[in-house]
Coordinates of C-alpha atoms in Angstrom, one line a residue:
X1 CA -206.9 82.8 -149.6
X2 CA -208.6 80.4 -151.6
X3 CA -212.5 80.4 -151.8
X4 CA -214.2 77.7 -150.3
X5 CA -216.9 75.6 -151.3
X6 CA -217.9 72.4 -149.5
X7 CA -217.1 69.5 -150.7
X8 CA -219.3 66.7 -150.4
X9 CA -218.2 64.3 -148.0
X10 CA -214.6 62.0 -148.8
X11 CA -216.2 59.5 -148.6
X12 CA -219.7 57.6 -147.1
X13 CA -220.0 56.1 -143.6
X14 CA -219.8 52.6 -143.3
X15 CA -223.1 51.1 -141.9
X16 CA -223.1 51.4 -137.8
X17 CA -221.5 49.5 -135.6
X18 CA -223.4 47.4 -133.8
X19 CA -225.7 48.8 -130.8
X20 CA -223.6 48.0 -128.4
X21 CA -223.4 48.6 -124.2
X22 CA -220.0 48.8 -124.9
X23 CA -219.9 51.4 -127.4
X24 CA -219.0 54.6 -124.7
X25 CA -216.7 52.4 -122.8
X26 CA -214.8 52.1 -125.9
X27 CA -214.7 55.6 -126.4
X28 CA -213.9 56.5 -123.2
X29 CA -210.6 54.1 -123.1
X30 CA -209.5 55.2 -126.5
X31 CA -209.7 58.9 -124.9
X32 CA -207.9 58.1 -122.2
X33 CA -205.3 56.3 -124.1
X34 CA -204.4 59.1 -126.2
X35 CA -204.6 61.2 -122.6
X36 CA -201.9 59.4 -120.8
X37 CA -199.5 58.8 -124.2
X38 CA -199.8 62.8 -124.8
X39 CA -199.2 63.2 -121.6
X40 CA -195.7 61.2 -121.5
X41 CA -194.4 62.4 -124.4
X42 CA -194.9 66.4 -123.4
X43 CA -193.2 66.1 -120.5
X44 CA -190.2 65.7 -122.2
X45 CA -191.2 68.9 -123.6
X46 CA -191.6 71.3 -120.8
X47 CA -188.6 69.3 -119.2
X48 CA -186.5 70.1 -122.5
X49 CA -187.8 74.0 -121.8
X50 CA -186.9 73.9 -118.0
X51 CA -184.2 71.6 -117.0
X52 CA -183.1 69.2 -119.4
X53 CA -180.2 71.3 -121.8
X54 CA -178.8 71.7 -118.0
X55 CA -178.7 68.2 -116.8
X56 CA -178.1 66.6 -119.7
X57 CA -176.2 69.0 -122.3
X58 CA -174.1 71.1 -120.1
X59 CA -172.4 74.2 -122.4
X60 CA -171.2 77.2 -121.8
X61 CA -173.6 79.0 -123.8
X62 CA -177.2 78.2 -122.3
X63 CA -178.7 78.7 -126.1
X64 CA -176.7 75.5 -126.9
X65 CA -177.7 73.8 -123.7
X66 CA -180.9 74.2 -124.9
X67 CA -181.1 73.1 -128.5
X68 CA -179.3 70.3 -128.0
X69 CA -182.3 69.8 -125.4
X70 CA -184.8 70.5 -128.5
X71 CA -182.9 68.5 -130.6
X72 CA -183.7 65.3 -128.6
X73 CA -187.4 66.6 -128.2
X74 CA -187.0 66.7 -132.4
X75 CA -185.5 63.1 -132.1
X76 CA -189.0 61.6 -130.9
X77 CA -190.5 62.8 -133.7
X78 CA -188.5 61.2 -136.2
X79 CA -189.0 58.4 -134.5
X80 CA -192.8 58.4 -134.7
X81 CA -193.9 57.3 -138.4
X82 CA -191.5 54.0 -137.6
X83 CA -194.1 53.3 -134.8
X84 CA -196.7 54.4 -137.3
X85 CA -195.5 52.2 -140.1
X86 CA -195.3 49.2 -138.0
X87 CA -198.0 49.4 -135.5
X88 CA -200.2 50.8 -139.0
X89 CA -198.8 47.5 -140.4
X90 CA -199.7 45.0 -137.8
X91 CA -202.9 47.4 -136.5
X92 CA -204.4 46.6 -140.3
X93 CA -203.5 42.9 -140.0
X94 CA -203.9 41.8 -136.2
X95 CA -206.1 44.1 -135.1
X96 CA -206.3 48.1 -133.5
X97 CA -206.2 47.0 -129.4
X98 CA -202.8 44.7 -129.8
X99 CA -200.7 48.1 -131.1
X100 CA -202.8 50.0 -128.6
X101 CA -201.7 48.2 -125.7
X102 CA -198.1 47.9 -127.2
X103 CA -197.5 51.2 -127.7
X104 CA -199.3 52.5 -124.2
X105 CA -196.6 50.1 -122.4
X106 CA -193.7 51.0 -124.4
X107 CA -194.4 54.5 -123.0
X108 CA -194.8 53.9 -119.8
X109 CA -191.5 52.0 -119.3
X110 CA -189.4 54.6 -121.4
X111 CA -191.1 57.4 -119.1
X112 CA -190.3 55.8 -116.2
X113 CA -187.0 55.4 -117.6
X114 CA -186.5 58.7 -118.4
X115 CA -187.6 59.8 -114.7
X116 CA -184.5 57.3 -113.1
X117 CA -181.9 58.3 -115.6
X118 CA -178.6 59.9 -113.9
X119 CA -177.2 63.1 -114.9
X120 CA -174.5 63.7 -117.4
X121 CA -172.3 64.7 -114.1
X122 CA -172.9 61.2 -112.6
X123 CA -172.5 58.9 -116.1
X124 CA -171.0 61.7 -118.3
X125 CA -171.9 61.1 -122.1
X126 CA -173.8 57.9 -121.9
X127 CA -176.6 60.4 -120.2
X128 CA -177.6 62.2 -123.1
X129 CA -177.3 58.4 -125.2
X130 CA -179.6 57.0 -123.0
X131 CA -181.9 60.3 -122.9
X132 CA -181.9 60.0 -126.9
X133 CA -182.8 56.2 -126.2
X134 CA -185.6 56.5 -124.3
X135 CA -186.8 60.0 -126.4
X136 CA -186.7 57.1 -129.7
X137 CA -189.3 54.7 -127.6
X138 CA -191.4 57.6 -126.5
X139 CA -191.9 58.4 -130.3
X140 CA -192.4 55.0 -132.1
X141 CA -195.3 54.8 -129.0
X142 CA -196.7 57.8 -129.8
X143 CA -196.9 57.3 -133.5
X144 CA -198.2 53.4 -132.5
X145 CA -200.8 54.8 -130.4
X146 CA -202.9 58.0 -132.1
X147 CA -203.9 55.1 -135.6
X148 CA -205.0 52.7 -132.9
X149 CA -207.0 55.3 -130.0
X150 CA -208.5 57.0 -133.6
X151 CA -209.4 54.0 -134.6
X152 CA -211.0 52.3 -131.9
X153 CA -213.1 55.8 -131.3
X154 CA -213.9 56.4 -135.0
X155 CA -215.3 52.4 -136.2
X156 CA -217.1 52.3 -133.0
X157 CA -219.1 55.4 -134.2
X158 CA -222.3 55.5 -134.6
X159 CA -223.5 56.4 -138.6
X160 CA -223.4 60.4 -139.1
X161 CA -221.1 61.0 -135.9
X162 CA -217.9 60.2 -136.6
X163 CA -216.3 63.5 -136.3
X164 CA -217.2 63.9 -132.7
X165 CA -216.5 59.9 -131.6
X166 CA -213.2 60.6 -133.1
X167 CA -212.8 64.3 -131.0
X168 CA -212.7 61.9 -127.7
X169 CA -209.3 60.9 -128.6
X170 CA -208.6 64.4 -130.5
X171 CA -209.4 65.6 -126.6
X172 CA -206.1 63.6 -125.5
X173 CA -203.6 66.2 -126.2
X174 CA -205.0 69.3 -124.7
X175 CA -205.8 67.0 -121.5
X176 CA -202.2 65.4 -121.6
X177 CA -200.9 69.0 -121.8
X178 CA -203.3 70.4 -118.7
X179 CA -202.3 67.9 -116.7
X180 CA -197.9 67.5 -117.4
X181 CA -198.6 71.3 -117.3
X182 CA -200.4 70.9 -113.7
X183 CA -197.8 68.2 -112.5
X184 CA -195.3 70.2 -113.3
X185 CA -196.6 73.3 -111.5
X186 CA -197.3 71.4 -108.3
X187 CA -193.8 69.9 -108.3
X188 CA -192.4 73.6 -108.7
X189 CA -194.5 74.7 -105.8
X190 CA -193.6 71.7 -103.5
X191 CA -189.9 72.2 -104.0
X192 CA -187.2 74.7 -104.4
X193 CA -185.4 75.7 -107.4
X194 CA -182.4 73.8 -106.4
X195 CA -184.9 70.6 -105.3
X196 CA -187.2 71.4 -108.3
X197 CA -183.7 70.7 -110.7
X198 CA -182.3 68.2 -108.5
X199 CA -185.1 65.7 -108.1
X200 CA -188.9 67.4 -108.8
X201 CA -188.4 67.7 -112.4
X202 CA -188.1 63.6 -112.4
X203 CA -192.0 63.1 -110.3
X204 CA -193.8 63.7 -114.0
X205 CA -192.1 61.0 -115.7
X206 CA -192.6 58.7 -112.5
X207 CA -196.2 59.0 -112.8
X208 CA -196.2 57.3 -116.1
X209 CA -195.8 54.4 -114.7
X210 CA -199.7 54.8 -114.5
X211 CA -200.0 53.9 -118.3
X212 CA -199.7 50.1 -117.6
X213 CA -202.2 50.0 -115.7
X214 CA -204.7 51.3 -118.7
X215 CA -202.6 49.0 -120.7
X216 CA -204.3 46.0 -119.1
X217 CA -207.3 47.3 -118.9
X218 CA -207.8 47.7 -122.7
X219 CA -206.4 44.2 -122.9
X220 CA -208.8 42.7 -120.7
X221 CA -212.0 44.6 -121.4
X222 CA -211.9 46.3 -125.0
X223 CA -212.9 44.5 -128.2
X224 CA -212.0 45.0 -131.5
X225 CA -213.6 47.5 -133.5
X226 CA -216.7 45.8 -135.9
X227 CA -214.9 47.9 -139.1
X228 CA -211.8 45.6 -138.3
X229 CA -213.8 42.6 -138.0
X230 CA -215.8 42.7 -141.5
X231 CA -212.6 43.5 -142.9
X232 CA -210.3 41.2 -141.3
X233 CA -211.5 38.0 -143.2
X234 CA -211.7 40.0 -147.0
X235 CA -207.4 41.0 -146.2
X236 CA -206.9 37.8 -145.5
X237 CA -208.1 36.4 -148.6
X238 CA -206.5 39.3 -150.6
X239 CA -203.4 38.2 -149.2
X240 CA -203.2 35.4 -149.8
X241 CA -204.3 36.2 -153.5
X242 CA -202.1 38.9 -153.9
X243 CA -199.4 39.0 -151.1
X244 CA -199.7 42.3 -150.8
X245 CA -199.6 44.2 -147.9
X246 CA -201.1 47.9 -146.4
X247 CA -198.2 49.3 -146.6
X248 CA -197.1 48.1 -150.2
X249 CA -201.1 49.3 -151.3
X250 CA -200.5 52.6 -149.0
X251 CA -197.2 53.3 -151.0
X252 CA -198.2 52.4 -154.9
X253 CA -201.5 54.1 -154.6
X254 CA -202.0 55.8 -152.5
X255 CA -198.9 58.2 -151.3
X256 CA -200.0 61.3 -152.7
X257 CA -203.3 61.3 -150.3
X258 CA -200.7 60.2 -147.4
X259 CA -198.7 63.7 -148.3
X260 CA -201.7 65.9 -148.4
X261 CA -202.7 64.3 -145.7
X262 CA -199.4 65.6 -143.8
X263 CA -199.1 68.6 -145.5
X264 CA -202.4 69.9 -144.6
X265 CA -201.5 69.2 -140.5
X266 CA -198.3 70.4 -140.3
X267 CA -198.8 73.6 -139.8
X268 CA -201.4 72.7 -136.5
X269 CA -198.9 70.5 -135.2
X270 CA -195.6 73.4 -135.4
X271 CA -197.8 75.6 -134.3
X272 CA -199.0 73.6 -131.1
X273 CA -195.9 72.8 -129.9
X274 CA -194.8 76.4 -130.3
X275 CA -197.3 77.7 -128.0
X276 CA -196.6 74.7 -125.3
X277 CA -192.9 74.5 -126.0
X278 CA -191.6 77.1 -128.0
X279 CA -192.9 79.6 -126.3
X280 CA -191.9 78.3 -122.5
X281 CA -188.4 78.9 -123.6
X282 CA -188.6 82.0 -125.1
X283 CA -190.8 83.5 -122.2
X284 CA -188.7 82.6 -119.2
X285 CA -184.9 82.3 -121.0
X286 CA -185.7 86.0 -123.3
X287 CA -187.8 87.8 -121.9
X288 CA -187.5 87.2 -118.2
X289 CA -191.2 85.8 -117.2
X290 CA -191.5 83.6 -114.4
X291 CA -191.9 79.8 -115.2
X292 CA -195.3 79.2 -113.0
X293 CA -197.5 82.0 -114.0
X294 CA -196.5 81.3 -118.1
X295 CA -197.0 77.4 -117.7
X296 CA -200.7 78.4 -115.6
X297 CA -201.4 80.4 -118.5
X298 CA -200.3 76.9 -121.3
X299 CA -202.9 75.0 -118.8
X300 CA -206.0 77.7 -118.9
X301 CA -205.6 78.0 -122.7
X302 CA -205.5 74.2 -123.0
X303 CA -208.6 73.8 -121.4
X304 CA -210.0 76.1 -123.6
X305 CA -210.0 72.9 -126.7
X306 CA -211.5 70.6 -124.1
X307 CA -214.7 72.8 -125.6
X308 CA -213.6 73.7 -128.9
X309 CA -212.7 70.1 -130.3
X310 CA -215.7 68.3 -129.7
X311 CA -217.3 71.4 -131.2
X312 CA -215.6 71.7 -134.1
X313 CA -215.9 67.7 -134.8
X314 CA -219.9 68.2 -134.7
X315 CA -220.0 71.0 -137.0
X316 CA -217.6 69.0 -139.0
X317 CA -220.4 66.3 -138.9
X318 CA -223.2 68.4 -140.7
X319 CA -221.3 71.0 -143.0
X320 CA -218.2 68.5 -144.1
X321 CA -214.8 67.8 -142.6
X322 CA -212.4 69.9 -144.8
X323 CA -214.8 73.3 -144.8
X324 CA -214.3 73.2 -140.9
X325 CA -210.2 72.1 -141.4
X326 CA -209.5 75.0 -143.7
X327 CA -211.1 77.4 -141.7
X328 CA -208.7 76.8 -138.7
X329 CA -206.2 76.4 -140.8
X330 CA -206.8 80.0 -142.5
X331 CA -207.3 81.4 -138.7
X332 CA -203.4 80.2 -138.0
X333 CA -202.1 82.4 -140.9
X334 CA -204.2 85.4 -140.0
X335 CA -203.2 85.1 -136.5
X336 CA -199.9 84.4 -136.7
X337 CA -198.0 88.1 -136.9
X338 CA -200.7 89.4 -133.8
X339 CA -199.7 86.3 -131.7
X340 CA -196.4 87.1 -131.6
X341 CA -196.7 90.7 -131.1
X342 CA -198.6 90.0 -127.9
X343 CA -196.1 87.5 -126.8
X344 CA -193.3 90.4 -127.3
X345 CA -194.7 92.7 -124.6
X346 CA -193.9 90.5 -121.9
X347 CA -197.5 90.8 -120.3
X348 CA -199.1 87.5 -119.0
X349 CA -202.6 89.2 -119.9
X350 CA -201.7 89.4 -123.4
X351 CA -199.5 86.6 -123.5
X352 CA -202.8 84.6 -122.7
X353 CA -204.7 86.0 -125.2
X354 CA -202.3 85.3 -127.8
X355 CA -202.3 81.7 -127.1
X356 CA -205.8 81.7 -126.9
X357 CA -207.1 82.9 -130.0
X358 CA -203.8 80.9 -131.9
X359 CA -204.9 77.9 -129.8
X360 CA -208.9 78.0 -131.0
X361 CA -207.6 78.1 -134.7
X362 CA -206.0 74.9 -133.6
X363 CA -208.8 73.4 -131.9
X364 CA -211.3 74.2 -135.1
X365 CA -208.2 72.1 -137.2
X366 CA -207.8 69.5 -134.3
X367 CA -211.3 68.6 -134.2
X368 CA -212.4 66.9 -137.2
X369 CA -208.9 65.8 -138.2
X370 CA -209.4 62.0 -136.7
X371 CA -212.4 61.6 -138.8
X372 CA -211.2 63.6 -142.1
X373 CA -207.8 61.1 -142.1
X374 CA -210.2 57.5 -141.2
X375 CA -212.1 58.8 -143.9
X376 CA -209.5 58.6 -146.2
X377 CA -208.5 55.0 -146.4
X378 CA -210.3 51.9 -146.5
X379 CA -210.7 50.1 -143.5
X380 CA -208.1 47.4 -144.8
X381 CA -205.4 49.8 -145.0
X382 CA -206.8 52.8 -142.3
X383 CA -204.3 52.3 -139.9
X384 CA -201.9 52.7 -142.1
X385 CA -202.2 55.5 -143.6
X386 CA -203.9 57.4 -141.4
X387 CA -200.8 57.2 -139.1
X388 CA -198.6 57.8 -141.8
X389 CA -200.2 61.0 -142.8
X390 CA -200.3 62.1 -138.9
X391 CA -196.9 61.3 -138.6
X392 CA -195.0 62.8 -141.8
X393 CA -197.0 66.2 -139.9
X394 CA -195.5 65.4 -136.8
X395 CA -191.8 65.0 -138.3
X396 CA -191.9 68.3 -140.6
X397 CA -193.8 70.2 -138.1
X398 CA -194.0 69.3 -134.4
X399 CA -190.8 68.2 -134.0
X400 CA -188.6 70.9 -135.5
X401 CA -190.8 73.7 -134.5
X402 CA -189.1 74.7 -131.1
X403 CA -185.6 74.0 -132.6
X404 CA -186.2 75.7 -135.1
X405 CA -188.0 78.4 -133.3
X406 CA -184.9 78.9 -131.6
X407 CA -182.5 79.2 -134.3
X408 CA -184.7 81.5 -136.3
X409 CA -184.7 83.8 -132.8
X410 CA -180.6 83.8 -132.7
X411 CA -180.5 84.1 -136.3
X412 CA -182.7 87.3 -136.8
X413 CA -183.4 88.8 -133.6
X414 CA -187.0 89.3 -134.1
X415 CA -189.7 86.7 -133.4
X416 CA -192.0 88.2 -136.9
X417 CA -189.2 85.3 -138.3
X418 CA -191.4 82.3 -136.3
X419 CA -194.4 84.1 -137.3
X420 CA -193.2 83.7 -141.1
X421 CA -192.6 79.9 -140.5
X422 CA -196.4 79.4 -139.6
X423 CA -197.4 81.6 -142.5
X424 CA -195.6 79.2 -144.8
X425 CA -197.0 76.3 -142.9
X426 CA -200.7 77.5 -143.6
X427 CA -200.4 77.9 -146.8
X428 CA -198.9 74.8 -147.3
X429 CA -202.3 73.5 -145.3
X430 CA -204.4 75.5 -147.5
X431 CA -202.8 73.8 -150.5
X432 CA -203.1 70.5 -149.5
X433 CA -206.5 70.9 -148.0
X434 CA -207.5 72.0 -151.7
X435 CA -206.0 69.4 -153.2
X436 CA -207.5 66.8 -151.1
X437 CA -210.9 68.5 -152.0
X438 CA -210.2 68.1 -156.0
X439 CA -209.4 64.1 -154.8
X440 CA -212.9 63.9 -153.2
X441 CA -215.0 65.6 -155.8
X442 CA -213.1 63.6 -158.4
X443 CA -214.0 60.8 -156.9
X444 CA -217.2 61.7 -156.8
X445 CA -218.4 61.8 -152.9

């Protein structure tokens, strides 16, 4: 591995936003924001795991049942830098709220939606069309939403705490997983496995109906961020100078920081959905484990980061963002042979502490990652490229991971195969994180 110096920061704090009453309630919407988007969108996941290949993608092979399943869980993600590009787009030109509140209702209805859909044995194939629908506008929300919850956490910070303003919406996924994960459980307890595939599967998407309500109450009580204000008048004139655009500035100048930037997450983002996906599949469909005690053990271990994040983002704040990001990053490829070894013995003891330690490497990555990709950009063109970057991750990591997962299973027989993919992964992190540290100190910061 690469030695590691710290860099000096990528780039200075902008002077502190106002003192402001509002400042926490700010936070705390952007949090809960990215809360109730993570938690639409990985439902579809442990649906796709469970019950959805069934329903939806019936086959005579169950393997086929369910990576066409994984395939449609893949589809959001491919989806997500077009809500990235266009919510980045209008997010650096109208504002961070109006995309927040966009995206957080475009969720909520295609969650619902998912939740009232009919089987493919009541519609036949417009079933899985629709389900591929409504899997497309859960992904252009999510990649809408994580620029504008970031941003509304990170330019309300106050100078020198950045890292852990932007953790609060960082905290959104392993919340959003605890609680589809608790949902979930409780519906499988309440019904029977005939109910639970007839009906209880559908009460977790019904409850994101939930997300409109947040939706109006960012619109009605949030402001815009003071970054977006200051800059709002100087992109205007530039504009109008220039007609240029952030995405037309994003894409001649700055690309290559937009690919390190995705490069270095990938590997956190494959190896996330691994553990919450991934592994739900291969647990209960290869090696026989019951579904509730392996989805109590994917809620413990998630509550685990609701620690480790915000910890990670204030160390991030005094030694440097990308010292902290490489570390976890580093702790992903030396874990990543042991994690699946564990998994292998079909034990839920050691089963949970393979996730665990896989899933603190993640939360040491997860952490400062809000702040390290704000800091990247200018204000004018944050949005932007911060959810570019976040989102070229999500496509070549996230979403392929548990397809691919599967097919590297059926193709070799061994799981050390998946542990080889998140070697790769990491190094490809460690790469880009060095690269991105080169930028900075070229730069001079």
């Amino acid at each position: 591995m690469p030695a590691w110096t710290a860099p000096p920061p990528l780039s200075p704090c902008p002077p502190a936003a106002p003192v402001t009453p509002d400042r926490r309630r700010v936070a705390g919407a952007a949090a809960l924001a990215s809360a109730v988007e993570w938690y639409d969108y990985f439902i579809f996941g442990i649906a796709a795991a469970l019950v959805l290949g069934d329903l939806y993608f019936p086959a005579d092979n169950p393997t086929a049942g369910v990576l066409a399943a994984f395939a449609t869980f893949a589809v959001g993600f491919l989806a997500r830098p077009i809500g990235g590009i266009v919510a980045g787009q209008l997010g650096d030109k109208k504002g961070r709220k109006p995309m927040l509140v966009l995206a957080l209702t475009v969720m909520g209805l295609a969650t619902t939606g998912i939740g009232l859909l009919p089987t493919y044995e009541t519609i036949g194939v417009a079933a899985p069309i629709l389900l591929v629908l409504l899997r497309i506008a859960q992904g252009v929300a999510v990649g809408a939403q994580w620029g504008g919850a970031m941003l509304l956490a990170t330019e309300y910070a106050p100078e020198g705490k950045r890292g852990i303003y932007g953790s609060v919406v960082q905290l959104g996924v392993p919340i959003g997983v605890v609680t589809a994960n608790s949902v979930f459980l409780a519906a499988g307890a309440l019904t029977s496995d005939s109910a639970f595939t007839s009906w209880g599967w559908r009460v977790p998407f019904l409850v994101g109906l939930l997300v409109l309500i947040l939706a109006w109450y960012i619109h009605t009580r949030v402001e815009e961020t003071p970054e977006f204000r200051q800059a709002e008048q100087a992109l205007a004139e530039k504009e109008k100078r220039e007609q240029n655009s952030p995405l037309r500035t994003i894409l001649r100048g700055h690309l290559g920081t937009v690919l390190l930037a995705g490069g270095s997450f990938a590997v956190n983002t494959a190896t996330f959905y691994i553990l919450i996906t991934g592994i739900l599949d291969y647990t209960t469909r290869e090696l026989g484990m019951a579904r509730g005690p392996v989805l109590a053990v994917s809620l413990c271990v998630s509550l685990t980061q609701l620690v480790l994040i915000p910890a990670s983002a204030a160390l991030s704040d005094r030694v440097g963002r990308l010292p902290v990001y490489a570390a976890g990053a580093a702790g992903i490829a030396l874990w990543a042979v042991p994690l699946f070894l564990l998994v292998d013995t079909g034990s839920l003891l050691w089963l949970a502490v393979g996730t665990f330690v896989a899933s603190c490497f993640l939360s040491i990555m997860y952490g400062p990652q809000a702040a390290l990709f704000a800091e990247l950009f200018t204000p004018q063109m944050r949005y932007t490229g911060a959810s570019l970057g976040y989102q070229i991750a999500a496509v070549a990591g996230g979403g392929l991971a548990p397809f691919l997962m599967v097919l590297l299973l059926e193709a070799t027989g061994t799981s050390m195969a998946v542990s080889g993919y998140i070697i790769a992964l990491s190094l490809l992190a460690l790469l880009s994180i060095r690269s991105l540290a080169k930028k900075a100190r070229a730069r001079g910061e």
